[in-house]
PDB file of C-alpha atoms in Angstrom:
ATOM      1  CA  MET C   1      13.953 -50.522   4.077  1.00 62.00           C
ATOM      2  CA  TYR C   2      11.582 -51.004   0.792  1.00 74.00           C
ATOM      3  CA  ASP C   3      12.072 -49.623  -2.900  1.00 79.00           C
ATOM      4  CA  MET C   4       9.383 -47.014  -4.130  1.00 76.00           C
ATOM      5  CA  GLY C   5       7.531 -49.634  -6.008  1.00 81.00           C
ATOM      6  CA  THR C   6       6.797 -51.948  -2.931  1.00 87.00           C
ATOM      7  CA  ARG C   7       5.730 -49.056  -1.556  1.00 83.00           C
ATOM      8  CA  GLN C   8       3.694 -47.665  -4.622  1.00 84.00           C
ATOM      9  CA  ARG C   9       1.730 -51.169  -5.334  1.00 87.00           C
ATOM     10  CA  ALA C  10       1.197 -51.768  -1.485  1.00 87.00           C
ATOM     11  CA  LEU C  11      -1.025 -48.316  -1.493  1.00 86.00           C
ATOM     12  CA  ALA C  12      -2.377 -49.442  -4.203  1.00 88.00           C
ATOM     13  CA  LEU C  13      -3.764 -51.925  -2.298  1.00 89.00           C
ATOM     14  CA  LEU C  14      -5.301 -50.137   0.489  1.00 87.00           C
ATOM     15  CA  ARG C  15      -6.339 -47.630  -1.603  1.00 83.00           C
ATOM     16  CA  GLY C  16      -8.747 -50.435  -3.367  1.00 83.00           C
ATOM     17  CA  GLY C  17      -9.866 -50.904  -0.066  1.00 83.00           C
ATOM     18  CA  ALA C  18      -7.231 -54.166   1.324  1.00 87.00           C
ATOM     19  CA  LYS C  19      -6.989 -54.448   5.275  1.00 87.00           C
ATOM     20  CA  ASN C  20      -3.941 -53.490   6.835  1.00 89.00           C
ATOM     21  CA  ALA C  21      -3.018 -57.032   7.325  1.00 88.00           C
ATOM     22  CA  ALA C  22      -3.267 -58.142   3.498  1.00 89.00           C
ATOM     23  CA  VAL C  23      -1.266 -56.204   1.953  1.00 88.00           C
ATOM     24  CA  ALA C  24       1.090 -56.980   4.355  1.00 87.00           C
ATOM     25  CA  ARG C  25       0.755 -61.239   3.109  1.00 89.00           C
ATOM     26  CA  THR C  26       0.633 -59.894  -0.271  1.00 90.00           C
ATOM     27  CA  LEU C  27       4.003 -58.492  -0.768  1.00 88.00           C
ATOM     28  CA  ASN C  28       5.323 -60.035   2.157  1.00 88.00           C
ATOM     29  CA  ILE C  29       6.306 -57.070   5.105  1.00 87.00           C
ATOM     30  CA  PRO C  30       5.666 -56.365   8.124  1.00 87.00           C
ATOM     31  CA  THR C  31       2.442 -54.858   9.333  1.00 85.00           C
ATOM     32  CA  GLY C  32       3.796 -52.086  11.196  1.00 83.00           C
ATOM     33  CA  THR C  33       5.066 -50.780   8.553  1.00 87.00           C
ATOM     34  CA  VAL C  34       1.806 -51.055   6.115  1.00 84.00           C
ATOM     35  CA  SER C  35       0.240 -48.993   8.947  1.00 85.00           C
ATOM     36  CA  ALA C  36       2.693 -46.401   8.660  1.00 83.00           C
ATOM     37  CA  TRP C  37       2.350 -46.100   4.985  1.00 82.00           C
ATOM     38  CA  LYS C  38      -1.817 -45.781   4.796  1.00 84.00           C
ATOM     39  CA  HIS C  39      -1.060 -43.259   8.138  1.00 80.00           C
ATOM     40  CA  ALA C  40       1.838 -40.820   6.602  1.00 79.00           C
ATOM     41  CA  ASP C  41      -0.954 -41.657   3.057  1.00 78.00           C
ATOM     42  CA  ARG C  42      -4.222 -40.111   4.259  1.00 76.00           C
ATOM     43  CA  ALA C  43      -2.184 -36.891   6.466  1.00 71.00           C
ATOM     44  CA  TRP C  44      -0.357 -35.921   2.687  1.00 70.00           C
ATOM     45  CA  ARG C  45      -3.902 -36.095   1.357  1.00 65.00           C
ATOM     46  CA  GLY C  46      -5.896 -34.780   4.115  1.00 62.00           C
ATOM     47  CA  GLU C  47      -8.318 -37.748   5.523  1.00 62.00           C
ATOM     48  CA  CYS C  48      -6.320 -38.562   8.672  1.00 58.00           C
ATOM     49  CA  PRO C  49     -10.096 -39.381  11.181  1.00 55.00           C
ATOM     50  CA  GLY C  50     -10.213 -35.177  13.189  1.00 52.00           C
ATOM     51  CA  ARG C  51      -8.666 -33.634  10.709  1.00 49.00           C
ATOM     52  CA  VAL C  52     -10.742 -31.549   8.329  1.00 49.00           C
ATOM     53  CA  HIS C  53      -8.163 -29.969   4.874  1.00 49.00           C
ATOM     54  CA  ARG C  54      -8.735 -25.965   5.479  1.00 60.00           C
ATOM     55  CA  PRO C  55      -7.429 -23.655   2.367  1.00 60.00           C
ATOM     56  CA  LEU C  56      -4.652 -21.153   4.437  1.00 72.00           C
ATOM     57  CA  CYS C  57      -3.832 -18.598   1.500  1.00 82.00           C
ATOM     58  CA  SER C  58      -6.166 -15.918   0.028  1.00 82.00           C
ATOM     59  CA  ARG C  59      -4.066 -16.114  -3.131  1.00 82.00           C
ATOM     60  CA  CYS C  60      -2.965 -20.236  -2.957  1.00 81.00           C
ATOM     61  CA  ASP C  61      -5.948 -21.865  -2.386  1.00 77.00           C
ATOM     62  CA  GLY C  62      -8.032 -19.674  -2.610  1.00 77.00           C
ATOM     63  CA  ARG C  63      -9.567 -18.880   0.941  1.00 81.00           C
ATOM     64  CA  GLU C  64     -11.896 -16.072   1.160  1.00 88.00           C
ATOM     65  CA  LEU C  65     -10.026 -12.801   2.253  1.00 93.00           C
ATOM     66  CA  ASP C  66     -12.087  -9.836   4.862  1.00 96.00           C
ATOM     67  CA  ALA C  67     -10.662  -7.404   2.146  1.00 97.00           C
ATOM     68  CA  ALA C  68     -11.609  -4.136   4.388  1.00 97.00           C
ATOM     69  CA  ALA C  69      -9.291  -5.714   6.726  1.00 98.00           C
ATOM     70  CA  TYR C  70      -6.705  -6.551   4.558  1.00 98.00           C
ATOM     71  CA  ALA C  71      -6.694  -2.627   2.883  1.00 98.00           C
ATOM     72  CA  TYR C  72      -6.037  -1.745   6.450  1.00 98.00           C
ATOM     73  CA  LEU C  73      -3.060  -3.999   7.694  1.00 98.00           C
ATOM     74  CA  LEU C  74      -1.810  -3.210   4.078  1.00 98.00           C
ATOM     75  CA  GLY C  75      -1.311   0.247   4.726  1.00 98.00           C
ATOM     76  CA  LEU C  76      -0.448  -0.117   7.524  1.00 98.00           C
ATOM     77  CA  TYR C  77       3.132  -2.507   5.483  1.00 98.00           C
ATOM     78  CA  LEU C  78       3.546   0.408   3.141  1.00 97.00           C
ATOM     79  CA  GLY C  79       3.949   2.462   6.325  1.00 95.00           C
ATOM     80  CA  ASP C  80       5.634   0.756   9.285  1.00 93.00           C
ATOM     81  CA  GLY C  81       5.881  -2.573   8.503  1.00 95.00           C
ATOM     82  CA  HIS C  82       8.526  -4.981   6.846  1.00 94.00           C
ATOM     83  CA  ILE C  83       9.216  -8.773   6.477  1.00 95.00           C
ATOM     84  CA  SER C  84      12.549 -10.550   7.333  1.00 92.00           C
ATOM     85  CA  HIS C  85      13.265 -14.312   7.534  1.00 86.00           C
ATOM     86  CA  PRO C  86      15.947 -15.529   8.978  1.00 82.00           C
ATOM     87  CA  ARG C  87      18.091 -18.529   7.789  1.00 80.00           C
ATOM     88  CA  GLN C  88      17.333 -20.441  11.602  1.00 80.00           C
ATOM     89  CA  HIS C  89      13.795 -19.859  11.264  1.00 81.00           C
ATOM     90  CA  ARG C  90      11.437 -21.748   9.012  1.00 84.00           C
ATOM     91  CA  VAL C  91       8.974 -19.287   8.060  1.00 88.00           C
ATOM     92  CA  PRO C  92       9.028 -15.639   7.327  1.00 93.00           C
ATOM     93  CA  SER C  93       8.124 -13.097   9.861  1.00 95.00           C
ATOM     94  CA  LEU C  94       5.398 -10.011   9.689  1.00 96.00           C
ATOM     95  CA  ARG C  95       6.219  -7.420  11.852  1.00 96.00           C
ATOM     96  CA  ILE C  96       4.498  -4.145  11.752  1.00 97.00           C
ATOM     97  CA  THR C  97       6.179  -1.089  14.790  1.00 96.00           C
ATOM     98  CA  LEU C  98       3.417   1.040  16.645  1.00 96.00           C
ATOM     99  CA  ASP C  99       3.916   3.581  18.773  1.00 96.00           C
ATOM    100  CA  ASP C 100       2.837   2.871  22.475  1.00 96.00           C
ATOM    101  CA  ALA C 101       1.986   7.062  22.561  1.00 96.00           C
ATOM    102  CA  TRP C 102      -1.266   4.629  20.465  1.00 96.00           C
ATOM    103  CA  PRO C 103      -2.305   1.444  21.190  1.00 96.00           C
ATOM    104  CA  GLY C 104      -5.929   2.265  19.984  1.00 97.00           C
ATOM    105  CA  VAL C 105      -3.884   1.896  16.806  1.00 97.00           C
ATOM    106  CA  GLN C 106      -1.668  -0.706  17.917  1.00 97.00           C
ATOM    107  CA  GLN C 107      -5.337  -2.365  19.669  1.00 97.00           C
ATOM    108  CA  GLU C 108      -6.605  -2.161  16.315  1.00 97.00           C
ATOM    109  CA  ALA C 109      -3.772  -3.200  13.398  1.00 97.00           C
ATOM    110  CA  MET C 110      -3.734  -6.420  15.981  1.00 97.00           C
ATOM    111  CA  THR C 111      -7.347  -7.527  15.379  1.00 97.00           C
ATOM    112  CA  ALA C 112      -6.124  -6.868  11.252  1.00 97.00           C
ATOM    113  CA  VAL C 113      -3.072  -9.234  11.654  1.00 97.00           C
ATOM    114  CA  ARG C 114      -5.530 -12.040  13.432  1.00 95.00           C
ATOM    115  CA  THR C 115      -8.365 -11.173  10.892  1.00 96.00           C
ATOM    116  CA  VAL C 116      -5.635 -11.994   7.706  1.00 96.00           C
ATOM    117  CA  PHE C 117      -4.418 -14.574   9.632  1.00 94.00           C
ATOM    118  CA  PRO C 118      -6.549 -16.194  10.954  1.00 91.00           C
ATOM    119  CA  ASP C 119      -4.876 -19.758  11.521  1.00 87.00           C
ATOM    120  CA  ASN C 120      -1.921 -18.026  13.339  1.00 89.00           C
ATOM    121  CA  THR C 121      -1.043 -16.723  16.261  1.00 89.00           C
ATOM    122  CA  ALA C 122       0.058 -12.875  16.923  1.00 93.00           C
ATOM    123  CA  SER C 123       2.121 -11.261  19.521  1.00 94.00           C
ATOM    124  CA  TRP C 124       4.026  -8.482  20.438  1.00 94.00           C
ATOM    125  CA  ALA C 125       7.780  -7.661  20.782  1.00 91.00           C
ATOM    126  CA  ARG C 126       7.511  -5.283  22.811  1.00 89.00           C
ATOM    127  CA  LYS C 127      10.783  -2.033  22.574  1.00 89.00           C
ATOM    128  CA  THR C 128      11.358   1.316  24.243  1.00 93.00           C
ATOM    129  CA  GLY C 129       8.355   3.807  23.355  1.00 94.00           C
ATOM    130  CA  CYS C 130       6.619   0.747  20.709  1.00 95.00           C
ATOM    131  CA  ARG C 131       5.672  -2.172  19.988  1.00 94.00           C
ATOM    132  CA  ASP C 132       5.457  -4.760  16.821  1.00 95.00           C
ATOM    133  CA  VAL C 133       2.416  -6.449  15.816  1.00 96.00           C
ATOM    134  CA  LYS C 134       4.388  -9.517  14.838  1.00 95.00           C
ATOM    135  CA  VAL C 135       3.333 -12.553  13.055  1.00 96.00           C
ATOM    136  CA  TYR C 136       4.758 -15.257  11.143  1.00 94.00           C
ATOM    137  CA  SER C 137       3.296 -17.061   7.924  1.00 93.00           C
ATOM    138  CA  LYS C 138       4.571 -19.541   5.186  1.00 90.00           C
ATOM    139  CA  HIS C 139       2.470 -16.865   2.818  1.00 91.00           C
ATOM    140  CA  LEU C 140       2.708 -13.831   3.650  1.00 94.00           C
ATOM    141  CA  THR C 141       5.419 -13.290   0.544  1.00 92.00           C
ATOM    142  CA  CYS C 142       2.159 -13.912  -1.462  1.00 92.00           C
ATOM    143  CA  LEU C 143      -0.104 -11.910   0.845  1.00 95.00           C
ATOM    144  CA  PHE C 144       2.595  -8.444   0.444  1.00 96.00           C
ATOM    145  CA  PRO C 145       3.763  -8.907  -2.623  1.00 95.00           C
ATOM    146  CA  GLN C 146       6.340  -5.743  -1.975  1.00 95.00           C
ATOM    147  CA  HIS C 147       8.231  -7.192  -0.370  1.00 93.00           C
ATOM    148  CA  GLY C 148      12.507  -7.003  -1.415  1.00 90.00           C
ATOM    149  CA  PRO C 149      15.906  -6.751  -0.465  1.00 88.00           C
ATOM    150  CA  GLY C 150      16.292  -3.377   0.460  1.00 88.00           C
ATOM    151  CA  LYS C 151      14.477  -0.065   2.141  1.00 91.00           C
ATOM    152  CA  LYS C 152      10.661   0.435   0.402  1.00 93.00           C
ATOM    153  CA  HIS C 153      11.859   4.162  -0.694  1.00 91.00           C
ATOM    154  CA  GLU C 154      14.478   2.255  -2.457  1.00 92.00           C
ATOM    155  CA  ARG C 155      12.477  -0.205  -4.971  1.00 93.00           C
ATOM    156  CA  ALA C 156       9.938   0.336  -7.153  1.00 95.00           C
ATOM    157  CA  ILE C 157       6.650  -0.267  -5.007  1.00 96.00           C
ATOM    158  CA  ALA C 158       3.537  -1.279  -6.577  1.00 96.00           C
ATOM    159  CA  LEU C 159       0.064  -2.644  -6.613  1.00 97.00           C
ATOM    160  CA  GLU C 160      -0.388  -5.963  -8.085  1.00 96.00           C
ATOM    161  CA  ALA C 161      -4.382  -6.649  -9.745  1.00 95.00           C
ATOM    162  CA  TRP C 162      -5.510  -7.625  -7.913  1.00 96.00           C
ATOM    163  CA  GLN C 163      -4.868  -5.473  -4.249  1.00 97.00           C
ATOM    164  CA  ARG C 164      -5.419  -2.470  -7.370  1.00 97.00           C
ATOM    165  CA  GLU C 165      -8.993  -3.866  -6.315  1.00 97.00           C
ATOM    166  CA  ILE C 166      -9.073  -4.357  -3.380  1.00 97.00           C
ATOM    167  CA  VAL C 167      -8.494  -0.453  -1.889  1.00 98.00           C
ATOM    168  CA  ASP C 168     -10.659   0.460  -5.217  1.00 97.00           C
ATOM    169  CA  ALA C 169     -13.235  -1.275  -2.823  1.00 97.00           C
ATOM    170  CA  HIS C 170     -11.951   0.007   0.216  1.00 98.00           C
ATOM    171  CA  PRO C 171     -10.037   3.119  -0.406  1.00 98.00           C
ATOM    172  CA  TRP C 172     -10.717   4.769   3.359  1.00 98.00           C
ATOM    173  CA  PRO C 173      -8.559   1.848   5.347  1.00 98.00           C
ATOM    174  CA  PHE C 174      -6.622   1.561   2.336  1.00 98.00           C
ATOM    175  CA  ALA C 175      -5.739   5.426   3.860  1.00 98.00           C
ATOM    176  CA  ARG C 176      -7.013   4.681   7.782  1.00 98.00           C
ATOM    177  CA  GLY C 177      -3.659   2.480   7.523  1.00 98.00           C
ATOM    178  CA  LEU C 178      -0.890   4.615   5.994  1.00 98.00           C
ATOM    179  CA  ILE C 179      -2.178   8.029   8.029  1.00 98.00           C
ATOM    180  CA  HIS C 180      -1.765   5.363  11.085  1.00 97.00           C
ATOM    181  CA  SER C 181       1.446   4.262  10.280  1.00 96.00           C
ATOM    182  CA  ASP C 182       3.379   7.759   9.091  1.00 96.00           C
ATOM    183  CA  GLY C 183       0.040  10.126   8.698  1.00 96.00           C
ATOM    184  CA  SER C 184      -1.196  12.366  12.000  1.00 96.00           C
ATOM    185  CA  ARG C 185      -4.170  15.027  12.457  1.00 96.00           C
ATOM    186  CA  ILE C 186      -3.176  18.162  13.602  1.00 94.00           C
ATOM    187  CA  VAL C 187      -4.365  20.796  15.553  1.00 91.00           C
ATOM    188  CA  ASN C 188      -3.091  24.894  14.049  1.00 83.00           C
ATOM    189  CA  TRP C 189      -3.829  27.635  15.491  1.00 74.00           C
ATOM    190  CA  THR C 190      -3.703  31.728  15.022  1.00 73.00           C
ATOM    191  CA  GLU C 191      -5.562  35.108  16.997  1.00 69.00           C
ATOM    192  CA  LYS C 192      -6.729  37.437  15.554  1.00 73.00           C
ATOM    193  CA  ALA C 193      -8.862  40.839  16.361  1.00 71.00           C
ATOM    194  CA  VAL C 194     -12.315  40.879  16.460  1.00 72.00           C
ATOM    195  CA  GLY C 195     -14.591  43.586  17.444  1.00 73.00           C
ATOM    196  CA  GLY C 196     -11.595  44.832  19.901  1.00 72.00           C
ATOM    197  CA  ARG C 197     -11.287  40.751  20.656  1.00 79.00           C
ATOM    198  CA  THR C 198      -9.287  38.470  20.301  1.00 74.00           C
ATOM    199  CA  LYS C 199     -10.407  35.403  19.789  1.00 77.00           C
ATOM    200  CA  ARG C 200      -8.710  31.494  18.381  1.00 73.00           C
ATOM    201  CA  TYR C 201      -9.096  30.208  15.149  1.00 76.00           C
ATOM    202  CA  GLU C 202      -7.940  26.606  14.741  1.00 79.00           C
ATOM    203  CA  TYR C 203      -7.407  25.086  11.839  1.00 85.00           C
ATOM    204  CA  PRO C 204      -7.439  21.411  11.945  1.00 93.00           C
ATOM    205  CA  ARG C 205      -5.650  19.494   8.805  1.00 95.00           C
ATOM    206  CA  TYR C 206      -3.529  15.899   8.384  1.00 97.00           C
ATOM    207  CA  PHE C 207      -0.199  15.507   7.216  1.00 97.00           C
ATOM    208  CA  PHE C 208       0.896  12.315   5.620  1.00 97.00           C
ATOM    209  CA  THR C 209       4.615  12.049   5.236  1.00 97.00           C
ATOM    210  CA  ASN C 210       6.998   9.119   3.750  1.00 97.00           C
ATOM    211  CA  THR C 211      10.286   8.937   1.066  1.00 96.00           C
ATOM    212  CA  SER C 212       9.180   6.663  -1.134  1.00 97.00           C
ATOM    213  CA  ASP C 213       7.352   8.171  -4.262  1.00 96.00           C
ATOM    214  CA  ASP C 214       5.575   5.284  -4.969  1.00 97.00           C
ATOM    215  CA  ILE C 215       4.496   4.961  -1.319  1.00 98.00           C
ATOM    216  CA  THR C 216       3.154   8.884  -1.448  1.00 98.00           C
ATOM    217  CA  ARG C 217       1.912   7.886  -4.862  1.00 98.00           C
ATOM    218  CA  LEU C 218      -1.087   5.350  -3.910  1.00 98.00           C
ATOM    219  CA  TYR C 219      -1.798   7.646  -0.488  1.00 98.00           C
ATOM    220  CA  THR C 220      -2.645  10.842  -2.882  1.00 98.00           C
ATOM    221  CA  ASP C 221      -4.364   8.526  -5.727  1.00 98.00           C
ATOM    222  CA  THR C 222      -6.296   7.224  -2.759  1.00 98.00           C
ATOM    223  CA  LEU C 223      -7.852  10.787  -1.417  1.00 98.00           C
ATOM    224  CA  GLU C 224      -8.429  12.140  -5.267  1.00 98.00           C
ATOM    225  CA  ARG C 225     -10.363   8.192  -5.088  1.00 97.00           C
ATOM    226  CA  VAL C 226     -12.672   9.504  -1.987  1.00 97.00           C
ATOM    227  CA  GLY C 227     -12.974  12.409  -3.068  1.00 97.00           C
ATOM    228  CA  VAL C 228      -9.742  15.289  -1.435  1.00 98.00           C
ATOM    229  CA  SER C 229      -7.638  17.542  -2.282  1.00 97.00           C
ATOM    230  CA  TRP C 230      -4.503  17.420  -1.464  1.00 98.00           C
ATOM    231  CA  ARG C 231      -0.680  20.154  -1.800  1.00 97.00           C
ATOM    232  CA  SER C 232       2.329  18.443  -1.492  1.00 96.00           C
ATOM    233  CA  ARG C 233       6.132  19.729  -0.464  1.00 95.00           C
ATOM    234  CA  ARG C 234       9.366  18.104  -0.109  1.00 95.00           C
ATOM    235  CA  ARG C 235      11.999  18.244   2.379  1.00 93.00           C
ATOM    236  CA  VAL C 236      15.684  18.231   2.146  1.00 93.00           C
ATOM    237  CA  THR C 237      15.858  15.057   3.643  1.00 91.00           C
ATOM    238  CA  GLY C 238      14.036  13.758   0.360  1.00 91.00           C
ATOM    239  CA  ALA C 239      10.478  12.871   2.395  1.00 94.00           C
ATOM    240  CA  GLN C 240       7.621  14.446   1.294  1.00 95.00           C
ATOM    241  CA  ASP C 241       4.835  15.639   3.257  1.00 97.00           C
ATOM    242  CA  VAL C 242       1.247  15.447   1.524  1.00 98.00           C
ATOM    243  CA  SER C 243      -1.023  17.901   2.968  1.00 97.00           C
ATOM    244  CA  VAL C 244      -5.145  17.638   3.750  1.00 97.00           C
ATOM    245  CA  ALA C 245      -6.098  21.672   4.662  1.00 94.00           C
ATOM    246  CA  ARG C 246      -9.988  22.417   3.011  1.00 95.00           C
ATOM    247  CA  ARG C 247     -12.015  22.363   6.093  1.00 94.00           C
ATOM    248  CA  GLU C 248     -15.143  20.088   4.201  1.00 97.00           C
ATOM    249  CA  ASP C 249     -11.385  17.679   3.649  1.00 97.00           C
ATOM    250  CA  VAL C 250     -10.962  17.632   6.737  1.00 97.00           C
ATOM    251  CA  ALA C 251     -14.146  16.781   8.158  1.00 96.00           C
ATOM    252  CA  LEU C 252     -14.829  13.756   5.149  1.00 97.00           C
ATOM    253  CA  MET C 253     -11.065  11.844   6.866  1.00 97.00           C
ATOM    254  CA  ASP C 254     -12.287  13.440   9.945  1.00 97.00           C
ATOM    255  CA  THR C 255     -15.292  10.651   9.238  1.00 97.00           C
ATOM    256  CA  HIS C 256     -13.963   7.719   7.598  1.00 97.00           C
ATOM    257  CA  ILE C 257      -9.737   7.671   9.156  1.00 97.00           C
ATOM    258  CA  GLY C 258     -10.241  10.573  12.872  1.00 94.00           C
ATOM    259  CA  PRO C 259      -7.457  10.992  14.736  1.00 92.00           C
ATOM    260  CA  LYS C 260      -4.829   8.525  16.266  1.00 94.00           C
ATOM    261  CA  HIS C 261      -6.009   6.837  19.893  1.00 94.00           C
TER     262      HIS C 261
END
């Protein structure tokens, strides 16, 4: 074992261009020890041969972030996602639970996760009637600062300034993520007698249901930003239903969101 001072003197000589053997002779230590110190120092500084330092997080080290994919993923997370960090795991994991009735939505979610976390392996966790899109990353709480103890509707949910900028720039992907998690497009219908004949009239509309007032407000604020009118009612359970029913508003949402698939 060698003290820290000896190791620091060796690294100073190595960084100055001295050869391993020369440093070993100067400090009277084995050449293998000098080589190990040099390798560890170069790895710490990202200078190992064949290795290139790559930024891994847009919040920590300025990595470029696909803002549209992130806005969509943020909507999914606020609706059906959660972050957990069991003590037996080194890093936290993000899970977004999606119904098997909508395989297209599941695939869009997987694509968004892989786009936002290109250096991490995303996988499926199968459950009865649904699948989780799952990814591990130590930067999950950097990108989803809304994470916290307890259920989302039992704590305050607010976007940070940088998230607000992304949602303002990409409101439709954000709304699409919320609809794909906690929303739906349905078709109501009625029949009327016209000229002695019974005609069927259909009325498509969008619904979004969430128990968190804060998340619901993020959704309705986004609708107003893109010029969509809405109405809401509160269920006896405490959840809010937000309805978009006007023909021109439904047509606009069909253009940017459409039915689940």
